XYZ file of C-alpha atoms in Angstrom:
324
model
C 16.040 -68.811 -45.232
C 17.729 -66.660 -42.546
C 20.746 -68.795 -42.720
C 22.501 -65.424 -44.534
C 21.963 -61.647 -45.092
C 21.541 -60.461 -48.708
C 20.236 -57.424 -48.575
C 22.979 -55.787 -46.658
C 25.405 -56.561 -49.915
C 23.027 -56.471 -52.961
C 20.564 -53.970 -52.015
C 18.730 -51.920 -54.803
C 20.763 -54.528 -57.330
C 18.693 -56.768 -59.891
C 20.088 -60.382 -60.005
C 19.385 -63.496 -62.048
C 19.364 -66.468 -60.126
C 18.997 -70.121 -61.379
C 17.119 -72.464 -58.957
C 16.798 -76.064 -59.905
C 12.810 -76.610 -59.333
C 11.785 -80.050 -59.965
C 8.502 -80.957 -60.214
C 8.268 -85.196 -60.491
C 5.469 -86.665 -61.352
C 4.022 -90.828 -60.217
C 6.013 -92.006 -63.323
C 9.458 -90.506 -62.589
C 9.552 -87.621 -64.647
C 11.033 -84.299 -63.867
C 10.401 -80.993 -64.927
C 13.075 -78.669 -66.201
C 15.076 -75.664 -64.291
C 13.345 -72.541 -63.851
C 14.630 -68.903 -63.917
C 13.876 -66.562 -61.451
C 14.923 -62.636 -61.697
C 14.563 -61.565 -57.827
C 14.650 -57.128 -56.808
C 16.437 -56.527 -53.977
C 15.657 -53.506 -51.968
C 16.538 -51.178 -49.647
C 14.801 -51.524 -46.521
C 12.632 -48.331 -46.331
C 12.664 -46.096 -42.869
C 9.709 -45.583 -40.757
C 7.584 -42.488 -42.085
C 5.282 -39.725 -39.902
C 1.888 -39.335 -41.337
C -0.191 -36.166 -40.412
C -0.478 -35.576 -36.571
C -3.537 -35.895 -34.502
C -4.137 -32.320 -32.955
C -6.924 -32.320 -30.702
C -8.600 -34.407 -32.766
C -7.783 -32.431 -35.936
C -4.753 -34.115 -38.541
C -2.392 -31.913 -38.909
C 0.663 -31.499 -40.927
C 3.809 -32.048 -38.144
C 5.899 -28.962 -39.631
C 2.738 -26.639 -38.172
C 3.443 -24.814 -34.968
C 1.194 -26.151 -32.155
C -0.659 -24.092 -29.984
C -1.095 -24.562 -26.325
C -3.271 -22.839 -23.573
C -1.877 -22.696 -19.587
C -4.076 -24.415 -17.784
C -5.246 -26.598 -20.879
C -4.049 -30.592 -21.813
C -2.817 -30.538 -25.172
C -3.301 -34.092 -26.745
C -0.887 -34.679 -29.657
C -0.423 -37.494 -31.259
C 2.015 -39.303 -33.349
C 1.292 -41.624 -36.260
C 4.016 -44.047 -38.211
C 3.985 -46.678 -40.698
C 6.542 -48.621 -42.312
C 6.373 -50.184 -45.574
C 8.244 -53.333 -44.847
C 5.566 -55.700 -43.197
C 8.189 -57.359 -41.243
C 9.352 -54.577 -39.559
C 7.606 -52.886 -36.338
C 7.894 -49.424 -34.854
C 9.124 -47.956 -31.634
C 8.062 -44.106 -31.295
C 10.493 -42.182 -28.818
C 11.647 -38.925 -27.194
C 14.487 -38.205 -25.579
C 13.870 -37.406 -22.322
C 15.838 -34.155 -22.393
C 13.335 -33.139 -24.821
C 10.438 -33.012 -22.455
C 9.978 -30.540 -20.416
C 7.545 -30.071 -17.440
C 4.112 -31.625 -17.605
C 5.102 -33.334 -21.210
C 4.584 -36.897 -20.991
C 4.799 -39.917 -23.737
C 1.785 -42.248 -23.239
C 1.782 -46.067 -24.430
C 1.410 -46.792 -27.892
C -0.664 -48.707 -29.865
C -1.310 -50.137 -33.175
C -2.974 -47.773 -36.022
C -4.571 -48.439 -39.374
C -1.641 -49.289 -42.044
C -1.890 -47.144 -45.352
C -0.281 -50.326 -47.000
C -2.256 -54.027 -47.159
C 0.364 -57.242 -45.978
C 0.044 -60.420 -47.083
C 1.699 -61.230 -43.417
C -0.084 -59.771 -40.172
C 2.124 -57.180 -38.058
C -0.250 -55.266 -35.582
C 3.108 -52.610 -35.230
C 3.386 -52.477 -38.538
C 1.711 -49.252 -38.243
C 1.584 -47.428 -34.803
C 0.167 -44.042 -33.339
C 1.523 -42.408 -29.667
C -0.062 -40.160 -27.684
C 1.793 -36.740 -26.321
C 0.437 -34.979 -23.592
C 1.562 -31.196 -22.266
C -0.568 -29.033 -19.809
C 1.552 -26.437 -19.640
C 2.589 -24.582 -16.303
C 0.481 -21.372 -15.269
C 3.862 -19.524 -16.020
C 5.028 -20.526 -19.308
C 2.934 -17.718 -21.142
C 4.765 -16.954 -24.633
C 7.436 -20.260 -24.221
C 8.357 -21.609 -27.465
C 9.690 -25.561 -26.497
C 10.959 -27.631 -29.402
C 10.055 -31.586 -28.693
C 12.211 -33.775 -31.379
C 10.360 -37.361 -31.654
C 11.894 -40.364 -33.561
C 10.136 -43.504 -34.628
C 12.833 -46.533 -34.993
C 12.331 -49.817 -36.939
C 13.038 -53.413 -35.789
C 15.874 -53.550 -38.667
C 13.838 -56.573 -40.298
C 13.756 -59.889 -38.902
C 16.881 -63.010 -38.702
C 18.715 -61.725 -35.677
C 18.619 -57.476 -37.148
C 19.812 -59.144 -40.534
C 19.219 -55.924 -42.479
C 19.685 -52.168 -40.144
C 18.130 -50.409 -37.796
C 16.224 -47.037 -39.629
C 15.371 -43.895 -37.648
C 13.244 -40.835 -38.698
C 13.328 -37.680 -36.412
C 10.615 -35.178 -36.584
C 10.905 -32.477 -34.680
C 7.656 -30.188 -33.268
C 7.215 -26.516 -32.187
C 4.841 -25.788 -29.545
C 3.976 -22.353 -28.438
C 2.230 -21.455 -25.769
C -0.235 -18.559 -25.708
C 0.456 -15.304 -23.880
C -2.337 -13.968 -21.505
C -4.405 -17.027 -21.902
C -5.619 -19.842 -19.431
C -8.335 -22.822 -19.610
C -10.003 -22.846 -16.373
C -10.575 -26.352 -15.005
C -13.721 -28.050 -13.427
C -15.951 -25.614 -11.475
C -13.367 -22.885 -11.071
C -14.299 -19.313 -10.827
C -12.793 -15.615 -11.698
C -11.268 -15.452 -8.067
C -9.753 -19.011 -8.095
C -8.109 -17.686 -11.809
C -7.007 -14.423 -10.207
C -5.264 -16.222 -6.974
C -3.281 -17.994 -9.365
C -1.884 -15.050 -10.906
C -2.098 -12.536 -8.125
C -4.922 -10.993 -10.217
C -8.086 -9.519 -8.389
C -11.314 -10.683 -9.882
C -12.693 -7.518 -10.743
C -9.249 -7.156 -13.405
C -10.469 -10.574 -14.823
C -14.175 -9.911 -14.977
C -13.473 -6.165 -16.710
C -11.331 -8.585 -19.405
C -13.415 -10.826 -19.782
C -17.327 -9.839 -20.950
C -18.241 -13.517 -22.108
C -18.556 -14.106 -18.237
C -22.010 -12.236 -17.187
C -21.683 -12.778 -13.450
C -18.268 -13.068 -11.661
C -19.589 -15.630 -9.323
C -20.294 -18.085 -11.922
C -18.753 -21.514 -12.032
C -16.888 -21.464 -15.251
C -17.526 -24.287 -17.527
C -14.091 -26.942 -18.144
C -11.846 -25.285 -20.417
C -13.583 -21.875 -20.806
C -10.578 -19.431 -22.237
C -10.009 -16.576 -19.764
C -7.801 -13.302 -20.985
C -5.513 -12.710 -18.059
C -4.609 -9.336 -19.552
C -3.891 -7.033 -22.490
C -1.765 -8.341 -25.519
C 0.577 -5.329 -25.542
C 2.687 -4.708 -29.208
C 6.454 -3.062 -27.293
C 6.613 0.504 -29.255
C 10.197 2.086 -30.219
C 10.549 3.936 -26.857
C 8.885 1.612 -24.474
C 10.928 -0.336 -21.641
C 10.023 -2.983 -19.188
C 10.212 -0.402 -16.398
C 8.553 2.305 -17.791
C 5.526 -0.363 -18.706
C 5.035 -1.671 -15.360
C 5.177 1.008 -13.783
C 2.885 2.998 -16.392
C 0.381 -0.003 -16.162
C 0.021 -0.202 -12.495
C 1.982 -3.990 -12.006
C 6.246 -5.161 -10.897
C 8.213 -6.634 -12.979
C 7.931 -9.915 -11.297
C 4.038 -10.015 -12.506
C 5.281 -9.427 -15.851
C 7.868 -11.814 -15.718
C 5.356 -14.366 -14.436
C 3.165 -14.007 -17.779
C 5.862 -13.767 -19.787
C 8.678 -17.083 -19.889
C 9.843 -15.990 -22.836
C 11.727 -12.879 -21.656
C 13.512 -15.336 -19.242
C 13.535 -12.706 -16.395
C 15.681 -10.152 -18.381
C 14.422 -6.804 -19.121
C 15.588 -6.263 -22.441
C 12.855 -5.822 -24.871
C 12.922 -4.885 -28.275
C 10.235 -2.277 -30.779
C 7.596 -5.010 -31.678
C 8.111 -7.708 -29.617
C 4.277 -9.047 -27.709
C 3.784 -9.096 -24.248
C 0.914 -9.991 -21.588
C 0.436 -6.733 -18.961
C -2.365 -7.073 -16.766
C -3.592 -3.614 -16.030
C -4.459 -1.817 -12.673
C -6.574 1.105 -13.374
C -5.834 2.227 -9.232
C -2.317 1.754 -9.634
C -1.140 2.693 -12.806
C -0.053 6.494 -13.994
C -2.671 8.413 -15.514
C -0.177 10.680 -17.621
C 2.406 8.847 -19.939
C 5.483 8.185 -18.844
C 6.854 10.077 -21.436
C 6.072 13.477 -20.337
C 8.645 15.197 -17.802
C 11.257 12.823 -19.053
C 11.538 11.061 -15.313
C 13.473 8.210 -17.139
C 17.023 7.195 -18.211
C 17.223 5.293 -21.199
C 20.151 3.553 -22.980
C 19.706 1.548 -26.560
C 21.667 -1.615 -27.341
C 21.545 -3.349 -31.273
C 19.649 -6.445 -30.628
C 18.509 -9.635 -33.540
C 20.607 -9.693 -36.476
C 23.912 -7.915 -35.310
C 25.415 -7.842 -31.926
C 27.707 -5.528 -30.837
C 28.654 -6.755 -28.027
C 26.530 -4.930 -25.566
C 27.918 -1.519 -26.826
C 25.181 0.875 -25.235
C 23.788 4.368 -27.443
C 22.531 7.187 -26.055
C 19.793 8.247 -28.644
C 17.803 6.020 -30.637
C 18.676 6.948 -33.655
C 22.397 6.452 -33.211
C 21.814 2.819 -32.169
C 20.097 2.173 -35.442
C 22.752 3.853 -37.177
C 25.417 1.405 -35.343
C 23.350 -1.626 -36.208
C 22.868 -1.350 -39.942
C 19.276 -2.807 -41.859
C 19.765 -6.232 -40.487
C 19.775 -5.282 -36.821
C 17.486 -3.749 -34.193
C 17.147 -1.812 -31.488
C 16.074 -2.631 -27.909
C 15.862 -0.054 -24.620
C 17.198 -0.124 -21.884
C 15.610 2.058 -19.620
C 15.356 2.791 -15.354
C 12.820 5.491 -13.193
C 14.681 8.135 -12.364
């Protein structure tokens, strides 16, 4: 009957009840009361099963990785064990960012049998993100929840929610060339000449060739920042500006502090760049600041080695450094 809630009162609580059955037969005769001992309980939320990656399941704690240029398809699969309930999956829409899109979703395979039909009983979504040609190295969080229907008599019992939240990262100096595109089309993009991308890139024998749908093309070198190194000093060692660099790199957010091991995408030019290192005739003027762990407050060193003094084991140093 959905005349009344129970469940909201006496959830997870065994209870006797007496319920006057009475079975009459042709002659007038009745059976006798029977006892029923009824388990009430606790309307389950909706869970997440493995993802769909690319057509590969995947556990949704996993980082995700996504190539520029590329459509990563992600999706989302829920169940619920309460075969009266249905499912709802949801982002915010402060949670997507540029190119991210939630598709329609549809019912999916239940890991639990019903007595009682529900199609959305069980449901899978589909997330979509082709990432910008500039969001080399981003790391974007997406939070997804999957809601309930809170059972069935008007919302009777209440509403569950489970959030789930993913990491995607996108790669640094990588891009997935789209249908009939060649090396110069991939350079324009980037303000790369063809020649760069063709020298990077030996899986491509001719540099007229149409490249095949998502082919991977490097863009550039995967450079590990040493100790000494500085935006400034890299650039201009490596032939590029700083707005290149900032274009293959989001995640430095168009600042040029970097710090001794941190990754970033250069795209060398062999005409350009300095054939000696920047390092000998001490043309620049550098300045360290702590950087991770501790923060002092932008408190700039002189020397190296007094910065990591000043920051202690947990911290680290980054340089600041300009051409003199």
């Amino acid at each position: 009957s959905c005349g009344r809630s129970m469940t909201s009162r006496i959830a997870g609580e065994r209870l006797r009840v007496q319920e006057e059955l009475r079975a009459v037969d042709d002659f007038g005769n009745t059976s006798t009361p029977e006892c029923v001992d009824i388990q009430v309980d606790t309307d389950p939320a909706p869970i997440f099963l493995p993802a769909d990656d690319d057509g590969v399941r995947v556990n949704m704690s996993a980082d995700v990785t996504v190539t520029m240029g590329a459509t990563k398809h992600y999706t989302l699969i829920t169940y619920n064990i309460n075969c009266l309930d249905t499912l709802d999956i949801f982002a915010p829409e402060e949670h997507l960012g540029p190119g991210m899109e939630l598709h329609e979703q549809a019912p999916s395979p239940a890991p639990v049998q019903c007595t009682e039909s529900n199609p959305f009983q069980s449901v899978r979504r589909e997330f979509t993100w082709r990432a910008p040609s500039t969001y080399g190295g981003n790391v974007s969080s997406v939070c997804f929840s999957v809601a309930d229907s809170c059972g069935r008599c008007s919302c009777a019992g209440r509403q569950d929610i489970t959030v789930h939240c993913v990491t995607f990262r996108v790669q640094w100096c990588k891009y997935s060339v789209g249908v009939e595109h060649q090396l110069s089309e991939v350079g324009a993009l980037y303000g790369v000449g063809w020649l760069q991308l063709w020298k990077m890139n030996q899986q491509v024998l001719h540099p007229d060739y149409i490249l095949f749908a998502g082919q991977p093309i490097d863009l550039g070198r995967l450079l590990h920042v040493a100790p000494n190194d500085s935006l400034y000093a890299l650039a201009r060692r490596y032939g590029t500006s700083l707005d290149a660099i900032y274009d293959l790199n989001m995640d430095l957010r168009r600042q040029p502090n970097i710090s001794a091991g941190q990754e970033l995408c250069i795209v060398p030019d062999s005409c350009s760049g300095q054939r000696d290192s920047v390092f000998a005739g001490g043309s620049e003027l550098r300045a360290y600041q702590c950087a991770g762990m501790l923060n002092t407050n932008g408190v700039l060193f002189s020397t190296l080695e007094e910065c990591r003094s000043q920051c202690g084991e947990g911290g680290r140093c980054s340089s600041i450094s300009r051409a003199t």
